[in-house]
Amino acid sequence: MSFAVKRMKKRKNAAGVVLISIGMILIASALALTVYNIWDDSRAGAEANEVLEQLDEVIKEAVKQPSSGSTDLQSPGVVVDQVGPPAYEEYIPDYLLNPGKNMPSVIIDGRRYIGKLDIPSLNISLPVTDECTLTLLKKSPGRYSGSVYLHNIVICGHNYASHLGRLKNILVGDTVIFTDVDGNVFEYSVSEIVTIPGTGVEEMKAGDDWDLTVFTCNKGGKARITVRCVLKK
Amino acid sequence: MTKKFLPCILAALLCLTSLVLPIAAEDTYALNIDFMFNNGPVGGAQFSVYRAIEPKDDAFALTDAFAGYTVDLPEDADDPRWSVIAETLAAYVARDGITPDASGMTDAGGVLRLTGLEGGVYLIIGETVILGDVMLLPKPMIVSLPYTDAEGNVYFDFTVEPKCENRPIPSDELERRVIKIWKDDGNETLRPHEITVQLLCDGDIFDERTLNEENGWGYTWTGLDAAHRWQVAEKEVPDEYTVEITQEGITFTVTNTCDNPPPPPPPPPSTLPQTGMMWWPVPVLFGAGILFCVVGAAAYVIRGKKNEKT
């Protein structure tokens, strides 16, 4: 066997080794990404829980001070038409007198939070930031648009298992609760679950038959699982 | 010619319709204030009337004494905002001690008759009255002289019945809250960073507080003496805004309105926020990796066998 032939055989064997190596690298990348995603999910959940603890303290303090805007937590979801003519000394929550007011907020770890979102059927309890940017969404869900007081709030969150990843399992009729930082509690019932494309900016805000909307990405990331809720009377 | 209307606030609003008619039949007019509580007359109640508004060029305008207050007068005589204007101007009258055009005390029959009044729109303000164990606080109201009713009848001698709030005395210490509302969609940049509100105790400035974003544009006073009348005024109304002050329960709402046309809103983003984790590359990478390994292994094995043969 000449030297040239030997060299050619060696090269062809090397091509197989290269292909296998590339394959191993790709598999390793898939595994690394999986590990990262699991770690990132766990981190996001832990950070949200830390904020939630502080937020709960803020809300507890607010409820202790009746003039800060708290309503009776035993009667959640107070709406304007449930309030009769005010007695001379009655305290009326600010948001009923001025539904257009900016939602009150507190700053925790440099981020501004407007309240917390609870979905008991999915065992979800998460803080909600005043806005939603990619950076903020890595910590907790955020307000995409609207206001609880104007009955048009839209909240979005990452589909981490520790955030809103379980939203796909929610059912019509399930309860969703939003508590603002003044301790006002708004209890909703899921009325509709729809899927909206990632470009459906107008569609997300459309309609007046809902009071609160929560959305997150589907598994592929192209569409948004969208949960419409109505305030319980 | 006297006619009584209930509720009096509706009368006050309806009577403004008279302004669309020329004031010419008589030079002066009479106003009777009939103050009742629990169907009984209230004597000894002090009332003052201020000619605050006058018809001008088919619209309403503040008189010289009130020209410094930047309130937005409704165009329609039956606009419910007139009661808000009355409440707003009453706080400024109390704070600034404006001299009334006429004043007096109700007699034993609960009636105060004021005569010789010039034509115009009058602000009627009553002082707090202690009646047994009850404190009566008449609500400010606005009435036009002469008055024209819905049928077009013109009254040169008109009677109103002021409404009042009442609370038992003695009472616990009071709490009063003030919140600020901005009505300036699209013109938020015109807002000052802060405004100052004044708490008035029987017309005197009791306290001043600054409202801003930091305190949520709101403040609560506690421990206030229940034996006094508490009102709120905005110290200086921001440029390009008008003011309205209302009270519901313990809360005073100071509303500043800017009627400038809003600028066009910025174009919305074309996509919704990306809220998905990077899971989709995992099966792609894994599948591609397996494929490469299989092809590579196959190439290695097949080539190895060929090499053995040769």
PDB file of C-alpha atoms in Angstrom, chain A residues 72-192:
ATOM      1  CA  ASP A  72     -62.323  44.783  53.832  1.00  0.00           C
ATOM      2  CA  LEU A  73     -60.367  41.729  52.813  1.00  0.00           C
ATOM      3  CA  GLN A  74     -63.370  39.597  53.661  1.00  0.00           C
ATOM      4  CA  SER A  75     -65.253  41.335  50.861  1.00  0.00           C
ATOM      5  CA  PRO A  76     -62.890  41.228  47.921  1.00  0.00           C
ATOM      6  CA  GLY A  77     -63.625  42.677  44.562  1.00  0.00           C
ATOM      7  CA  VAL A  78     -65.413  45.808  45.704  1.00  0.00           C
ATOM      8  CA  VAL A  79     -66.651  47.713  42.680  1.00  0.00           C
ATOM      9  CA  VAL A  80     -68.095  51.161  42.280  1.00  0.00           C
ATOM     10  CA  ASP A  81     -71.716  50.167  42.012  1.00  0.00           C
ATOM     11  CA  GLN A  82     -71.578  48.292  45.299  1.00  0.00           C
ATOM     12  CA  VAL A  83     -70.847  51.454  47.255  1.00  0.00           C
ATOM     13  CA  GLY A  84     -73.944  53.284  48.378  1.00  0.00           C
ATOM     14  CA  PRO A  85     -74.240  56.960  49.234  1.00  0.00           C
ATOM     15  CA  PRO A  86     -71.264  57.703  51.457  1.00  0.00           C
ATOM     16  CA  ALA A  87     -71.837  58.557  55.097  1.00  0.00           C
ATOM     17  CA  TYR A  88     -70.234  61.803  56.158  1.00  0.00           C
ATOM     18  CA  GLU A  89     -67.335  60.074  57.846  1.00  0.00           C
ATOM     19  CA  GLU A  90     -67.020  57.090  55.561  1.00  0.00           C
ATOM     20  CA  TYR A  91     -63.645  56.293  54.083  1.00  0.00           C
ATOM     21  CA  ILE A  92     -63.922  55.567  50.390  1.00  0.00           C
ATOM     22  CA  PRO A  93     -60.855  53.943  48.806  1.00  0.00           C
ATOM     23  CA  ASP A  94     -58.992  56.305  46.513  1.00  0.00           C
ATOM     24  CA  TYR A  95     -59.376  53.988  43.543  1.00  0.00           C
ATOM     25  CA  LEU A  96     -63.163  54.240  43.729  1.00  0.00           C
ATOM     26  CA  LEU A  97     -63.053  58.034  43.759  1.00  0.00           C
ATOM     27  CA  ASN A  98     -60.408  58.100  41.057  1.00  0.00           C
ATOM     28  CA  PRO A  99     -60.315  54.903  38.988  1.00  0.00           C
ATOM     29  CA  GLY A 100     -57.906  56.586  36.583  1.00  0.00           C
ATOM     30  CA  LYS A 101     -55.265  57.050  39.256  1.00  0.00           C
ATOM     31  CA  ASN A 102     -51.875  55.491  38.786  1.00  0.00           C
ATOM     32  CA  MET A 103     -51.750  52.158  40.500  1.00  0.00           C
ATOM     33  CA  PRO A 104     -49.817  52.535  43.761  1.00  0.00           C
ATOM     34  CA  SER A 105     -46.465  50.792  43.806  1.00  0.00           C
ATOM     35  CA  VAL A 106     -43.544  49.937  46.037  1.00  0.00           C
ATOM     36  CA  ILE A 107     -39.904  49.622  45.109  1.00  0.00           C
ATOM     37  CA  ILE A 108     -38.256  46.378  46.152  1.00  0.00           C
ATOM     38  CA  ASP A 109     -34.649  45.671  45.171  1.00  0.00           C
ATOM     39  CA  GLY A 110     -34.766  48.579  42.729  1.00  0.00           C
ATOM     40  CA  ARG A 111     -37.841  47.347  40.903  1.00  0.00           C
ATOM     41  CA  ARG A 112     -41.324  48.838  41.131  1.00  0.00           C
ATOM     42  CA  TYR A 113     -44.120  46.431  42.062  1.00  0.00           C
ATOM     43  CA  ILE A 114     -47.868  47.103  41.873  1.00  0.00           C
ATOM     44  CA  GLY A 115     -49.217  44.028  43.640  1.00  0.00           C
ATOM     45  CA  LYS A 116     -49.396  40.272  43.551  1.00  0.00           C
ATOM     46  CA  LEU A 117     -51.186  37.706  41.457  1.00  0.00           C
ATOM     47  CA  ASP A 118     -52.653  34.539  42.947  1.00  0.00           C
ATOM     48  CA  ILE A 119     -54.078  31.582  41.059  1.00  0.00           C
ATOM     49  CA  PRO A 120     -55.028  29.122  43.809  1.00  0.00           C
ATOM     50  CA  SER A 121     -55.944  26.251  41.467  1.00  0.00           C
ATOM     51  CA  LEU A 122     -52.411  26.270  40.016  1.00  0.00           C
ATOM     52  CA  ASN A 123     -50.723  27.065  43.334  1.00  0.00           C
ATOM     53  CA  ILE A 124     -49.344  30.250  41.798  1.00  0.00           C
ATOM     54  CA  SER A 125     -48.536  33.335  43.877  1.00  0.00           C
ATOM     55  CA  LEU A 126     -46.301  35.898  42.209  1.00  0.00           C
ATOM     56  CA  PRO A 127     -45.380  39.573  42.519  1.00  0.00           C
ATOM     57  CA  VAL A 128     -46.266  41.846  39.599  1.00  0.00           C
ATOM     58  CA  THR A 129     -43.967  44.648  38.442  1.00  0.00           C
ATOM     59  CA  ASP A 130     -45.231  47.987  37.152  1.00  0.00           C
ATOM     60  CA  GLU A 131     -44.112  47.231  33.604  1.00  0.00           C
ATOM     61  CA  CYS A 132     -42.828  44.289  31.645  1.00  0.00           C
ATOM     62  CA  THR A 133     -39.408  44.330  30.026  1.00  0.00           C
ATOM     63  CA  LEU A 134     -37.353  41.269  29.171  1.00  0.00           C
ATOM     64  CA  THR A 135     -35.112  41.988  32.160  1.00  0.00           C
ATOM     65  CA  LEU A 136     -38.006  42.422  34.592  1.00  0.00           C
ATOM     66  CA  LEU A 137     -39.802  39.347  33.288  1.00  0.00           C
ATOM     67  CA  LYS A 138     -36.831  37.248  34.370  1.00  0.00           C
ATOM     68  CA  LYS A 139     -37.715  38.161  37.949  1.00  0.00           C
ATOM     69  CA  SER A 140     -41.510  38.183  37.974  1.00  0.00           C
ATOM     70  CA  PRO A 141     -44.594  38.839  35.851  1.00  0.00           C
ATOM     71  CA  GLY A 142     -45.337  42.461  34.985  1.00  0.00           C
ATOM     72  CA  ARG A 143     -48.099  44.780  33.868  1.00  0.00           C
ATOM     73  CA  TYR A 144     -48.311  44.894  30.093  1.00  0.00           C
ATOM     74  CA  SER A 145     -51.055  47.558  30.011  1.00  0.00           C
ATOM     75  CA  GLY A 146     -54.133  48.923  31.769  1.00  0.00           C
ATOM     76  CA  SER A 147     -55.150  49.188  35.399  1.00  0.00           C
ATOM     77  CA  VAL A 148     -57.024  47.014  37.855  1.00  0.00           C
ATOM     78  CA  TYR A 149     -59.155  50.032  38.753  1.00  0.00           C
ATOM     79  CA  LEU A 150     -60.154  50.613  35.132  1.00  0.00           C
ATOM     80  CA  HIS A 151     -60.932  46.921  34.655  1.00  0.00           C
ATOM     81  CA  ASN A 152     -58.510  46.549  31.750  1.00  0.00           C
ATOM     82  CA  ILE A 153     -55.252  45.324  33.218  1.00  0.00           C
ATOM     83  CA  VAL A 154     -53.133  42.910  31.164  1.00  0.00           C
ATOM     84  CA  ILE A 155     -50.406  41.007  32.998  1.00  0.00           C
ATOM     85  CA  CYS A 156     -47.735  38.982  31.246  1.00  0.00           C
ATOM     86  CA  GLY A 157     -45.222  36.550  32.658  1.00  0.00           C
ATOM     87  CA  HIS A 158     -42.491  34.181  31.597  1.00  0.00           C
ATOM     88  CA  ASN A 159     -43.463  30.578  31.040  1.00  0.00           C
ATOM     89  CA  TYR A 160     -41.068  29.361  33.707  1.00  0.00           C
ATOM     90  CA  ALA A 161     -42.632  26.469  35.581  1.00  0.00           C
ATOM     91  CA  SER A 162     -42.121  28.623  38.678  1.00  0.00           C
ATOM     92  CA  HIS A 163     -43.907  31.600  37.079  1.00  0.00           C
ATOM     93  CA  LEU A 164     -46.760  31.224  34.594  1.00  0.00           C
ATOM     94  CA  GLY A 165     -45.678  28.003  32.867  1.00  0.00           C
ATOM     95  CA  ARG A 166     -48.652  26.222  34.394  1.00  0.00           C
ATOM     96  CA  LEU A 167     -51.102  28.726  32.968  1.00  0.00           C
ATOM     97  CA  LYS A 168     -51.893  26.277  30.167  1.00  0.00           C
ATOM     98  CA  ASN A 169     -53.576  24.071  32.784  1.00  0.00           C
ATOM     99  CA  ILE A 170     -56.030  26.730  34.004  1.00  0.00           C
ATOM    100  CA  LEU A 171     -59.742  26.115  33.508  1.00  0.00           C
ATOM    101  CA  VAL A 172     -62.688  28.379  32.838  1.00  0.00           C
ATOM    102  CA  GLY A 173     -64.235  29.222  36.209  1.00  0.00           C
ATOM    103  CA  ASP A 174     -60.963  29.091  38.129  1.00  0.00           C
ATOM    104  CA  THR A 175     -60.301  31.954  40.522  1.00  0.00           C
ATOM    105  CA  VAL A 176     -57.616  34.576  39.888  1.00  0.00           C
ATOM    106  CA  ILE A 177     -56.848  37.149  42.591  1.00  0.00           C
ATOM    107  CA  PHE A 178     -54.975  40.422  42.281  1.00  0.00           C
ATOM    108  CA  THR A 179     -53.992  42.313  45.432  1.00  0.00           C
ATOM    109  CA  ASP A 180     -52.643  45.840  45.053  1.00  0.00           C
ATOM    110  CA  VAL A 181     -49.983  47.232  47.387  1.00  0.00           C
ATOM    111  CA  ASP A 182     -52.642  49.115  49.372  1.00  0.00           C
ATOM    112  CA  GLY A 183     -54.227  45.781  50.238  1.00  0.00           C
ATOM    113  CA  ASN A 184     -57.250  46.104  47.969  1.00  0.00           C
ATOM    114  CA  VAL A 185     -58.226  42.617  46.852  1.00  0.00           C
ATOM    115  CA  PHE A 186     -59.818  41.971  43.454  1.00  0.00           C
ATOM    116  CA  GLU A 187     -61.156  38.486  42.845  1.00  0.00           C
ATOM    117  CA  TYR A 188     -61.802  37.295  39.321  1.00  0.00           C
ATOM    118  CA  SER A 189     -63.171  34.253  37.582  1.00  0.00           C
ATOM    119  CA  VAL A 190     -61.618  32.872  34.399  1.00  0.00           C
ATOM    120  CA  SER A 191     -64.088  33.473  31.573  1.00  0.00           C
ATOM    121  CA  GLU A 192     -62.119  32.493  28.479  1.00  0.00           C
TER     122      GLU A 192
END
